[in-house]
PDB file of C-alpha atoms in Angstrom:
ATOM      1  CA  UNK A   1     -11.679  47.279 -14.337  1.00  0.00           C
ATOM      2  CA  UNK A   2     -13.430  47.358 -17.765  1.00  0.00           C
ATOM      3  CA  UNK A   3     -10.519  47.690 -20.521  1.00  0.00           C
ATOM      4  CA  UNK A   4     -12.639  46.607 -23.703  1.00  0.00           C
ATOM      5  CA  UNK A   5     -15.980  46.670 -25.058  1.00  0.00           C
ATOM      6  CA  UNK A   6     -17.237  43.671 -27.228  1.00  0.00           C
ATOM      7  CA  UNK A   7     -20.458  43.923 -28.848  1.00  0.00           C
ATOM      8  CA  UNK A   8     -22.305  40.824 -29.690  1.00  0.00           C
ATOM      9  CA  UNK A   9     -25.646  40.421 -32.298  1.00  0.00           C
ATOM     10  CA  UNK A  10     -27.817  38.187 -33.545  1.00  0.00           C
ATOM     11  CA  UNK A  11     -28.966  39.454 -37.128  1.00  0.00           C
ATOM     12  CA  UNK A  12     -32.195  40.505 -37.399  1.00  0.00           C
ATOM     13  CA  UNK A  13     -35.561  38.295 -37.790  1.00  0.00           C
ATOM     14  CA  UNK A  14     -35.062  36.171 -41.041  1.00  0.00           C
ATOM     15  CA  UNK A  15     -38.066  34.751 -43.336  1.00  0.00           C
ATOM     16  CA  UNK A  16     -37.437  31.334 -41.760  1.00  0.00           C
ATOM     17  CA  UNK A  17     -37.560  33.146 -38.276  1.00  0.00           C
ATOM     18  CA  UNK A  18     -40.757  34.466 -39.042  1.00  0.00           C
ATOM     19  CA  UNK A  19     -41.991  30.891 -40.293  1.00  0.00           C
ATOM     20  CA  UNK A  20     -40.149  29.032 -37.074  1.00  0.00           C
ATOM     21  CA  UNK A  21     -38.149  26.414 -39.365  1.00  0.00           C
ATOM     22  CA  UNK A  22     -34.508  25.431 -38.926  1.00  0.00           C
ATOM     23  CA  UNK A  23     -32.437  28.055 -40.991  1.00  0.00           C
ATOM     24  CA  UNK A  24     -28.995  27.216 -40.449  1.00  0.00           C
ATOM     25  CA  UNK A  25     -26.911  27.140 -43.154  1.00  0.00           C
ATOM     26  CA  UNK A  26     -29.679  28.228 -46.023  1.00  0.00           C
ATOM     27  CA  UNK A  27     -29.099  31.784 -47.147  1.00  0.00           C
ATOM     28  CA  UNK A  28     -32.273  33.907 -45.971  1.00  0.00           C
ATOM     29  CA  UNK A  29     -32.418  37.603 -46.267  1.00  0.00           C
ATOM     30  CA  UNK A  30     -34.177  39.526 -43.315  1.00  0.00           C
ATOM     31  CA  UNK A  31     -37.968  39.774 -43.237  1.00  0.00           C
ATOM     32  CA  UNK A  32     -39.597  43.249 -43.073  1.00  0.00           C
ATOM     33  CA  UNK A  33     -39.213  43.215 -39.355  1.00  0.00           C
ATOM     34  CA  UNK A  34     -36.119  42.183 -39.033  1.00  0.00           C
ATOM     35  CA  UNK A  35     -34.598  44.896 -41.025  1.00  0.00           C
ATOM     36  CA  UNK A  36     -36.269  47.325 -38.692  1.00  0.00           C
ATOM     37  CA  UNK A  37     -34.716  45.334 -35.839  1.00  0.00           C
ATOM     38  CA  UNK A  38     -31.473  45.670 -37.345  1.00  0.00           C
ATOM     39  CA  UNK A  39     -32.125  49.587 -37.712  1.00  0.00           C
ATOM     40  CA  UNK A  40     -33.702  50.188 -34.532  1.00  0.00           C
ATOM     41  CA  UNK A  41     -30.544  48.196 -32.913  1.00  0.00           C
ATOM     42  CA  UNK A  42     -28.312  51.004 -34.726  1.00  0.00           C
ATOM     43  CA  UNK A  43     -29.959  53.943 -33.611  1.00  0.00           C
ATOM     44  CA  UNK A  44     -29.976  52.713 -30.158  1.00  0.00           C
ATOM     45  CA  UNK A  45     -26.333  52.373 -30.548  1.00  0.00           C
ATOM     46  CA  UNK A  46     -25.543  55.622 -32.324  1.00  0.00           C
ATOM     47  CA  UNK A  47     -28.268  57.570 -29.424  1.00  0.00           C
ATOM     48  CA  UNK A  48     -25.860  55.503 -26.629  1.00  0.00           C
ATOM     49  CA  UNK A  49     -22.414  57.300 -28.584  1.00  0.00           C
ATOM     50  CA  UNK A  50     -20.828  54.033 -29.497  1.00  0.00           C
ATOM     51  CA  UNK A  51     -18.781  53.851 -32.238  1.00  0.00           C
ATOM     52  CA  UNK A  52     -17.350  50.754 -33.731  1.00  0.00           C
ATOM     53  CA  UNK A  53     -13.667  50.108 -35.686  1.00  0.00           C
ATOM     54  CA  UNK A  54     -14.535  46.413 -37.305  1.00  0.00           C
ATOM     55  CA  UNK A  55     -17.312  44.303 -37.800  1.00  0.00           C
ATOM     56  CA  UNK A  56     -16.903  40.598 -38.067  1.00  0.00           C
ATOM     57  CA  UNK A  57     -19.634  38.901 -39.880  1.00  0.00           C
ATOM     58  CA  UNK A  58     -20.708  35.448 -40.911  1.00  0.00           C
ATOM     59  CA  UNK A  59     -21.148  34.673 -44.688  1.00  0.00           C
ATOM     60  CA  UNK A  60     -25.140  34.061 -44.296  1.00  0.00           C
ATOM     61  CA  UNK A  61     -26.558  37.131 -46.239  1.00  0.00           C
ATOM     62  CA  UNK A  62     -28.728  37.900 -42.813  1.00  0.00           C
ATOM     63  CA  UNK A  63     -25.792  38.074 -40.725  1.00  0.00           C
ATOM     64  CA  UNK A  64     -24.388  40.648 -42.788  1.00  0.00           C
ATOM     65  CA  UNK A  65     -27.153  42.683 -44.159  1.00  0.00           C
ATOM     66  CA  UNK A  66     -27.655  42.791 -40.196  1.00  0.00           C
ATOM     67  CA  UNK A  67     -24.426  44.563 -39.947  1.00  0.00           C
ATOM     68  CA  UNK A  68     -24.865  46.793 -42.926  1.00  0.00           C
ATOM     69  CA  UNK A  69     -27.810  48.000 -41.643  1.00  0.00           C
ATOM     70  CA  UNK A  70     -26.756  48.648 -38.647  1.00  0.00           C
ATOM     71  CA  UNK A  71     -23.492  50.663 -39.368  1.00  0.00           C
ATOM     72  CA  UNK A  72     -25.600  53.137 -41.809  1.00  0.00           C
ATOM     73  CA  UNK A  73     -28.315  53.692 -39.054  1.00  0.00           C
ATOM     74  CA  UNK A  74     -24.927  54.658 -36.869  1.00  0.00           C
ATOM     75  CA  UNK A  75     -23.685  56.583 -40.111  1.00  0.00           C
ATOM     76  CA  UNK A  76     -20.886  54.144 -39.809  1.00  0.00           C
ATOM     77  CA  UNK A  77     -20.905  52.788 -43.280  1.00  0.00           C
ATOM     78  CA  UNK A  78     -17.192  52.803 -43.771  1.00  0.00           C
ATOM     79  CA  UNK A  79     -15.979  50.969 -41.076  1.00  0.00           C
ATOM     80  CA  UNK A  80     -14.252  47.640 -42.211  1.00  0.00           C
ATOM     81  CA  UNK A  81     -16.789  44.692 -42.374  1.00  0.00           C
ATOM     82  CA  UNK A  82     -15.166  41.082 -42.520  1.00  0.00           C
ATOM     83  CA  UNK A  83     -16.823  38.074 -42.766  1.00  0.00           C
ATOM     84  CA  UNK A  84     -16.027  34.104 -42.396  1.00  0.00           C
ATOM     85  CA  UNK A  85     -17.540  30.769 -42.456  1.00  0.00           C
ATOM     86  CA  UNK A  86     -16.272  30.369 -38.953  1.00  0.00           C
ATOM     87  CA  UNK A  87     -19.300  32.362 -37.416  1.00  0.00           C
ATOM     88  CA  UNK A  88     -21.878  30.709 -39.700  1.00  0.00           C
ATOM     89  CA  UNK A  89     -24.810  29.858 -37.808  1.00  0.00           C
ATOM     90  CA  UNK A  90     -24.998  25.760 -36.130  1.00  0.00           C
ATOM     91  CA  UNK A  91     -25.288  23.191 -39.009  1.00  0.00           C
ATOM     92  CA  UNK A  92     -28.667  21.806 -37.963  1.00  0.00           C
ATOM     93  CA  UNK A  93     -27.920  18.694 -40.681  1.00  0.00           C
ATOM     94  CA  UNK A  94     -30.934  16.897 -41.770  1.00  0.00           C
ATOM     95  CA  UNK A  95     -33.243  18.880 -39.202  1.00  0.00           C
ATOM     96  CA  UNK A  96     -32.858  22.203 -41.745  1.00  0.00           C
ATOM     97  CA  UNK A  97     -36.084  23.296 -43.130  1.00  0.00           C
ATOM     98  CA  UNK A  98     -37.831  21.331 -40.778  1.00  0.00           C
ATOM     99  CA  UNK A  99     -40.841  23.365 -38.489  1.00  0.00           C
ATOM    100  CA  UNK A 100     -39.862  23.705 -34.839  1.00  0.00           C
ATOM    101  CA  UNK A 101     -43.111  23.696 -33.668  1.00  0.00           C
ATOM    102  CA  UNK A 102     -44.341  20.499 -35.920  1.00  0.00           C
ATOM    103  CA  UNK A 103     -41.446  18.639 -34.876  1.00  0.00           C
ATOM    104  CA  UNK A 104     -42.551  19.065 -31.240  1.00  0.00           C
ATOM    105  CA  UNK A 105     -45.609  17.757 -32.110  1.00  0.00           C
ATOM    106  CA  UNK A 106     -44.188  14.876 -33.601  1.00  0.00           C
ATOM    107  CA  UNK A 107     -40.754  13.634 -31.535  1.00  0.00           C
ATOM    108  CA  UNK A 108     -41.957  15.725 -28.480  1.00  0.00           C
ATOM    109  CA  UNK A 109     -40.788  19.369 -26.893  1.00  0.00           C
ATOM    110  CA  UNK A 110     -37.706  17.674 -24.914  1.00  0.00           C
ATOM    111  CA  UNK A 111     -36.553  16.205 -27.799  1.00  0.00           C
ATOM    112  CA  UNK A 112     -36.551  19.326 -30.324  1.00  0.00           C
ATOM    113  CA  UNK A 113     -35.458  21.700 -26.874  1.00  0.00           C
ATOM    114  CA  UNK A 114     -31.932  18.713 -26.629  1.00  0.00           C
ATOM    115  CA  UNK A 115     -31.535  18.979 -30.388  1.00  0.00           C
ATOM    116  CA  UNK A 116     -31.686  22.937 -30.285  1.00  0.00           C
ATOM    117  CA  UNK A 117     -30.100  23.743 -27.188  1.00  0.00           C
ATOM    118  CA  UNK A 118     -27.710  21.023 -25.764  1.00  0.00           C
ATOM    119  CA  UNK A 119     -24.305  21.557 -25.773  1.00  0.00           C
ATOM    120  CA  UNK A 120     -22.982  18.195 -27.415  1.00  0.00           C
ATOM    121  CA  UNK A 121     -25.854  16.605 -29.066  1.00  0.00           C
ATOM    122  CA  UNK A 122     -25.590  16.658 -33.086  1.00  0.00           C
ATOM    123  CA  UNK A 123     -28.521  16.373 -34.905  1.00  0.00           C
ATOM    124  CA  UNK A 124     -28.571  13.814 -37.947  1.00  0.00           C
ATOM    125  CA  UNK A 125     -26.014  14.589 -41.040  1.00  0.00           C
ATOM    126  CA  UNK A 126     -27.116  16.003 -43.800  1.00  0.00           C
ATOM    127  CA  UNK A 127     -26.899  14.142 -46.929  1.00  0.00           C
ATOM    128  CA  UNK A 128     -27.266  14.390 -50.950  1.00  0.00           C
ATOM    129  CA  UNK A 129     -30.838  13.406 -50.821  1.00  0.00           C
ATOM    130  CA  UNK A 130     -31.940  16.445 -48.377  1.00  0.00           C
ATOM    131  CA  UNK A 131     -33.724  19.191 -50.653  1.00  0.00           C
ATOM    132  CA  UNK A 132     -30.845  21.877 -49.183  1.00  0.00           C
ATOM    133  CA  UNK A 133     -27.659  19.702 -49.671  1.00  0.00           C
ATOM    134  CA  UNK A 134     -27.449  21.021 -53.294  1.00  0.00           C
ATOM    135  CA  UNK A 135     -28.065  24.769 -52.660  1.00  0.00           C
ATOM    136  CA  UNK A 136     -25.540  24.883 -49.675  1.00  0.00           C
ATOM    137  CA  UNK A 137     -22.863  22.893 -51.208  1.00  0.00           C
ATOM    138  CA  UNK A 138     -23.255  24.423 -54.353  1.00  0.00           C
ATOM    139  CA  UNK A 139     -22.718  27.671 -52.903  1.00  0.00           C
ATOM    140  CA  UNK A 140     -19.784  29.735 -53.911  1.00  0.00           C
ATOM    141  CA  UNK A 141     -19.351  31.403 -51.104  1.00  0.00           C
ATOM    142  CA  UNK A 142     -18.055  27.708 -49.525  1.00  0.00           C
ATOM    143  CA  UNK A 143     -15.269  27.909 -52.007  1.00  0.00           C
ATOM    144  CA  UNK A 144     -13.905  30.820 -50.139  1.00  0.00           C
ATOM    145  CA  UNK A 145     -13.455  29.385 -46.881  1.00  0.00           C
ATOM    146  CA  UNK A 146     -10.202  28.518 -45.354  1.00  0.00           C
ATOM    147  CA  UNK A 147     -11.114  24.339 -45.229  1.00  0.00           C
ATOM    148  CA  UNK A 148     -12.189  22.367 -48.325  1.00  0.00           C
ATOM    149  CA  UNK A 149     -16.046  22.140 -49.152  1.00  0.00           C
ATOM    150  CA  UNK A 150     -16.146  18.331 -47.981  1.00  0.00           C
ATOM    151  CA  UNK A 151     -14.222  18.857 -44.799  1.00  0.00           C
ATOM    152  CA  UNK A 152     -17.318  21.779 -43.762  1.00  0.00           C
ATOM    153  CA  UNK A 153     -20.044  20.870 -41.261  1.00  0.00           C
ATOM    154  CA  UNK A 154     -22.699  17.944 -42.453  1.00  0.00           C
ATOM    155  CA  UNK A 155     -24.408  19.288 -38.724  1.00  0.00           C
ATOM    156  CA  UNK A 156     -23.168  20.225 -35.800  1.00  0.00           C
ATOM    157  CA  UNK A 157     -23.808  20.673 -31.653  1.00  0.00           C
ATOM    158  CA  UNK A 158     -23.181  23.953 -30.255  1.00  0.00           C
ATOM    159  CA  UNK A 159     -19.759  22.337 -28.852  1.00  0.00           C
ATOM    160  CA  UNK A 160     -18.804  22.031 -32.189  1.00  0.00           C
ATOM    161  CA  UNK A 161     -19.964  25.491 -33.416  1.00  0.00           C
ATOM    162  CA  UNK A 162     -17.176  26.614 -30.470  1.00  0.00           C
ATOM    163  CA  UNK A 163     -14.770  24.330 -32.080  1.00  0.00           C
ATOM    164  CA  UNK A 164     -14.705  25.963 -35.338  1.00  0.00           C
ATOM    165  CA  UNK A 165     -15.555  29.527 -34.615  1.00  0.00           C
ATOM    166  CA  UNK A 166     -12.271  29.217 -31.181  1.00  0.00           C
ATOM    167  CA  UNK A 167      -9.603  29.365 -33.998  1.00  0.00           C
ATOM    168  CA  UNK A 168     -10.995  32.431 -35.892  1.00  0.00           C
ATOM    169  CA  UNK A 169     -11.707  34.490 -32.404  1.00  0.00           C
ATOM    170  CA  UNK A 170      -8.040  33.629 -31.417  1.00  0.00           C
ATOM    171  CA  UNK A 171      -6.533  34.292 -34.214  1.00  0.00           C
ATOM    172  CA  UNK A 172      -8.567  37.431 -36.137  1.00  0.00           C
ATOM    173  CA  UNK A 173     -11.274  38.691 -33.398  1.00  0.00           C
ATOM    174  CA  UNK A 174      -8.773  38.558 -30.679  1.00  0.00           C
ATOM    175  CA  UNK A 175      -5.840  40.947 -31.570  1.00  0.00           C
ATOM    176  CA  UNK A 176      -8.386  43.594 -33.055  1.00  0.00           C
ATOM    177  CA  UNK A 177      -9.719  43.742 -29.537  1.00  0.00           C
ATOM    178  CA  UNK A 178      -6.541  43.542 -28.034  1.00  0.00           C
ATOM    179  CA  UNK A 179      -5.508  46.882 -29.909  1.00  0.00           C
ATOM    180  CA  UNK A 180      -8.049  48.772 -28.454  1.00  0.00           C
ATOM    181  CA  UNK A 181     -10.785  48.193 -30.998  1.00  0.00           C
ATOM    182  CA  UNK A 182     -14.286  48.545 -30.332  1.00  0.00           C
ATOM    183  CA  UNK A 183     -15.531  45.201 -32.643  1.00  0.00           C
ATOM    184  CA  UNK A 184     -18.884  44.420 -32.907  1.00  0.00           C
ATOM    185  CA  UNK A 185     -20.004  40.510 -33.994  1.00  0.00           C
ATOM    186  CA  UNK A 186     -23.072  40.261 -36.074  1.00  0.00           C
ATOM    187  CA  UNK A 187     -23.837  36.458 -36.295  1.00  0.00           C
ATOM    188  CA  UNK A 188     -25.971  34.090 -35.574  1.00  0.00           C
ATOM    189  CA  UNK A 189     -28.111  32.706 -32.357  1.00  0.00           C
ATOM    190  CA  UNK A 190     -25.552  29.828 -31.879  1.00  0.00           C
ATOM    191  CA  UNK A 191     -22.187  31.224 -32.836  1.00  0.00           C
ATOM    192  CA  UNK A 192     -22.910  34.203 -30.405  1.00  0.00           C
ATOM    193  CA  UNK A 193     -24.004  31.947 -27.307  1.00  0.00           C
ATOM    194  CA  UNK A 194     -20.999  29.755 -28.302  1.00  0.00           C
ATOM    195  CA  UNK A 195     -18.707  32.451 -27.708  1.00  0.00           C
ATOM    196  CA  UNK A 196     -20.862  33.927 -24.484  1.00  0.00           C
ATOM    197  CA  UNK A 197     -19.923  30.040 -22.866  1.00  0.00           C
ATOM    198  CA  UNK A 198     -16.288  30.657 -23.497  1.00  0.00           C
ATOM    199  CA  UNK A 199     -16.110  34.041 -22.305  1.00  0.00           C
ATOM    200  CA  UNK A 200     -18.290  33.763 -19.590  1.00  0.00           C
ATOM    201  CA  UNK A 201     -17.545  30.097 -18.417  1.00  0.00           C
ATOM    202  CA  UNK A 202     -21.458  29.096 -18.884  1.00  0.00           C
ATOM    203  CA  UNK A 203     -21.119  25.196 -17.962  1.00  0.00           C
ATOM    204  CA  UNK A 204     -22.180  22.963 -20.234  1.00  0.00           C
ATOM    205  CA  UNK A 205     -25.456  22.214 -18.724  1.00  0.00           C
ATOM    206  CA  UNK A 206     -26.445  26.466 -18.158  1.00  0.00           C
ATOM    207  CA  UNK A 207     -25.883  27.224 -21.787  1.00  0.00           C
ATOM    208  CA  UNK A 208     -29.518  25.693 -22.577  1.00  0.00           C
ATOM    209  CA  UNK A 209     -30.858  28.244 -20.758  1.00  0.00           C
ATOM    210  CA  UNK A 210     -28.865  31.378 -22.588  1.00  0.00           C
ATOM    211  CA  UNK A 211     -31.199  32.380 -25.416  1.00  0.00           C
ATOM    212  CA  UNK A 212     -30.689  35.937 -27.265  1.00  0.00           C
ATOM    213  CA  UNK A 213     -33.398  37.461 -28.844  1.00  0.00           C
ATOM    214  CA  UNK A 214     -33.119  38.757 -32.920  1.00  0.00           C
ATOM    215  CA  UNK A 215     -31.430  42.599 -33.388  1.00  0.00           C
ATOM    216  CA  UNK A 216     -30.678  42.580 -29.758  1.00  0.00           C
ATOM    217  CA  UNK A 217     -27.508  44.515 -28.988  1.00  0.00           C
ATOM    218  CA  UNK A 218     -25.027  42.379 -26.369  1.00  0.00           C
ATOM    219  CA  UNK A 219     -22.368  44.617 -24.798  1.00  0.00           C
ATOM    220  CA  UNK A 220     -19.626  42.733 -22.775  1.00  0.00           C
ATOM    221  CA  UNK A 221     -16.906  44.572 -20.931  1.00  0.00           C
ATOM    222  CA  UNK A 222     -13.785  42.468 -20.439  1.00  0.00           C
ATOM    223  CA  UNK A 223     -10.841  42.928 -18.238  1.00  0.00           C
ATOM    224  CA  UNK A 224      -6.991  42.779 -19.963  1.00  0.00           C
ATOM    225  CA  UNK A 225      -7.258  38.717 -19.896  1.00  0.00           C
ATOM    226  CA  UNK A 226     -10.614  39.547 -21.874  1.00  0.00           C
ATOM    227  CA  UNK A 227     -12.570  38.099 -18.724  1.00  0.00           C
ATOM    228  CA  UNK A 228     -15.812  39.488 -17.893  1.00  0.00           C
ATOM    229  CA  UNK A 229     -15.423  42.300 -15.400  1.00  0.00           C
ATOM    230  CA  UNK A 230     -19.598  42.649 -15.437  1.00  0.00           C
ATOM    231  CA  UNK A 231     -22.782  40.756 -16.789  1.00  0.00           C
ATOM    232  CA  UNK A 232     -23.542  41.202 -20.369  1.00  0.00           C
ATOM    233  CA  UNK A 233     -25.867  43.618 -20.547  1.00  0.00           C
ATOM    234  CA  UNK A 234     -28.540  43.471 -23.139  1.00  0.00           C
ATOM    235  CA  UNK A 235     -29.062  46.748 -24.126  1.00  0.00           C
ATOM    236  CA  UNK A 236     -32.853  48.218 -24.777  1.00  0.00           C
ATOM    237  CA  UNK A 237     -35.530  48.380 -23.795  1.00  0.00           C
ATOM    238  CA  UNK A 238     -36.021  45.727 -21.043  1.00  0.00           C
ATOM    239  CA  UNK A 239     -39.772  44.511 -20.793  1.00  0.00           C
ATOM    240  CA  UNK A 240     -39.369  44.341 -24.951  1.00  0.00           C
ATOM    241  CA  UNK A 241     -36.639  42.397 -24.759  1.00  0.00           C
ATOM    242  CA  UNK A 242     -37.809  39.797 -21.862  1.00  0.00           C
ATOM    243  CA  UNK A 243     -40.645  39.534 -24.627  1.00  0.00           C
ATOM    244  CA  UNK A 244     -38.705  39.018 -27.563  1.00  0.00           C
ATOM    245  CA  UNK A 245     -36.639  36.064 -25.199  1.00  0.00           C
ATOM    246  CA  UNK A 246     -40.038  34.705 -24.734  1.00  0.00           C
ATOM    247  CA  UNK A 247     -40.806  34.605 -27.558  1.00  0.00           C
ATOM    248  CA  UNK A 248     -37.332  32.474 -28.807  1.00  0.00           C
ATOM    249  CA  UNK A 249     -38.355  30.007 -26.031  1.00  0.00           C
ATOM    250  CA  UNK A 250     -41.236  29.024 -27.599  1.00  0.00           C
ATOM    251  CA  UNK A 251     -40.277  28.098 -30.636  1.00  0.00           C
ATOM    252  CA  UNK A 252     -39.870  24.989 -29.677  1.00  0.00           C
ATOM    253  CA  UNK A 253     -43.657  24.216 -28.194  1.00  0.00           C
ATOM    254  CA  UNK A 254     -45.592  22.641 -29.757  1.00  0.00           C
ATOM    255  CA  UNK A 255     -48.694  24.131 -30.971  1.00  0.00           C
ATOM    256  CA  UNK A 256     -51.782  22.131 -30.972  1.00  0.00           C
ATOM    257  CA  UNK A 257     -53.663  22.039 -34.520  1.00  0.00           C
ATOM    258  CA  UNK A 258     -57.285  23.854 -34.493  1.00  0.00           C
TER     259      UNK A 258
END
């Protein structure tokens, strides 16, 4: 029997999104559509009567305006938002900035579909010569986490995305559920399908094939043990979001030049 309800996002469509490079760890605001995704996502919400008690956020500015958006489409703005380095989107390392769709061209589609969707392949570190090290490193925001700047991520597989984010879920997400809480995550692509594999048992293999779509509402409802008592539902319209799934896919074709 269903005894909580978990609500899992991925922000809305960022400017890199739009422009199919690897994001990661660079601070992008939404683009003009995904800040309607992240509105339309929270009137479907507030027209399906949820409410929420906490929002857990990442500290990537699109995770978060995500969730700010969101919660005043729901005319939710005052519930408690709290954010953390744990659910940052993967470190992609030295592959950051870098066109999906180029790179397919170049190295080949298996290649960039291993290096974006494999469980335990890291990309190549990034390092003081790439043109992001400064601007991420730099960041203030890094000074506020709960490890030392040099001991964060230089890139990371999703296995290691569940390695960092485990300790915060346990330790934060976990008893806020626990008390009856109806939390909703607004992260990242990665961090949320690294916490669908440990909730749902996805095998290590399977998890290639989980993609979630941008400003897509994921509801889970989990038993006392917070098991799975159903499959997630993605909630929306359906034949919109098979498209918008598609359309994640194929980032990582290559596209011939004209």
């Amino acid at each position: 029997m269903s005894k909580y309800k978990l609500f899992l996002l991925r922000h809305g469509e960022g400017a890199w999104n739009k422009e199919n490079r690897f994001c990661s760890w660079v601070d992008q605001k939404l683009s003009e559509d995904g800040v309607k995704e992240a509105q339309d996502c929270g009137r479907l919400l507030r027209e399906q009567g949820y409410k929420f008690d906490i929002v857990f956020t990442s500290i990537l500015s699109r995770s978060i305006q995500t969730a700010w958006l969101v919660l005043e489409a729901m005319g939710q703005e005052w519930v408690p938002v709290v954010k953390s380095w744990r659910l940052n989107e993967r470190h992609y390392g030295s592959l950051i900035g870098l066109n999906r769709a180029e790179m397919a061209l170049q190295h080949g589609e298996e290649k960039v579909k291993l290096w974006r969707r494999s469980y335990d392949m890291t990309p190549p570190p990034i390092d003081e010569s790439h043109p992001y090290f400064l601007e991420i490193y730099n960041d203030r925001r890094y000074t506020t986490c709960d490890v030392p700047i040099e001991n964060l991520p230089r890139a990371e597989s999703l296995k290691e995305v569940l390695d960092r984010l485990l300790p915060y879920w346990d330790s934060t997400v976990v008893p806020e559920i626990k008390k009856g809480r109806t939390v909703l995550i607004s992260a990242h692509g990665n961090s949320c399908r690294a916490l669908l594999k440990h909730l749902e048992g996805i095998s290590d293999e399977d998890i290639a094939s989980v993609t979630l779509p941008t400003g897509i509402p994921v509801l889970l409802e989990l038993d006392e043990n917070l098991s799975p008592v159903k499959p997630r539902q993605l909630l929306g319209d359906q034949a919109k979001i098979q498209a918008a799934i598609k359309k994640v896919e194929d980032q990582g074709k290559a596209k011939p030049s004209i």
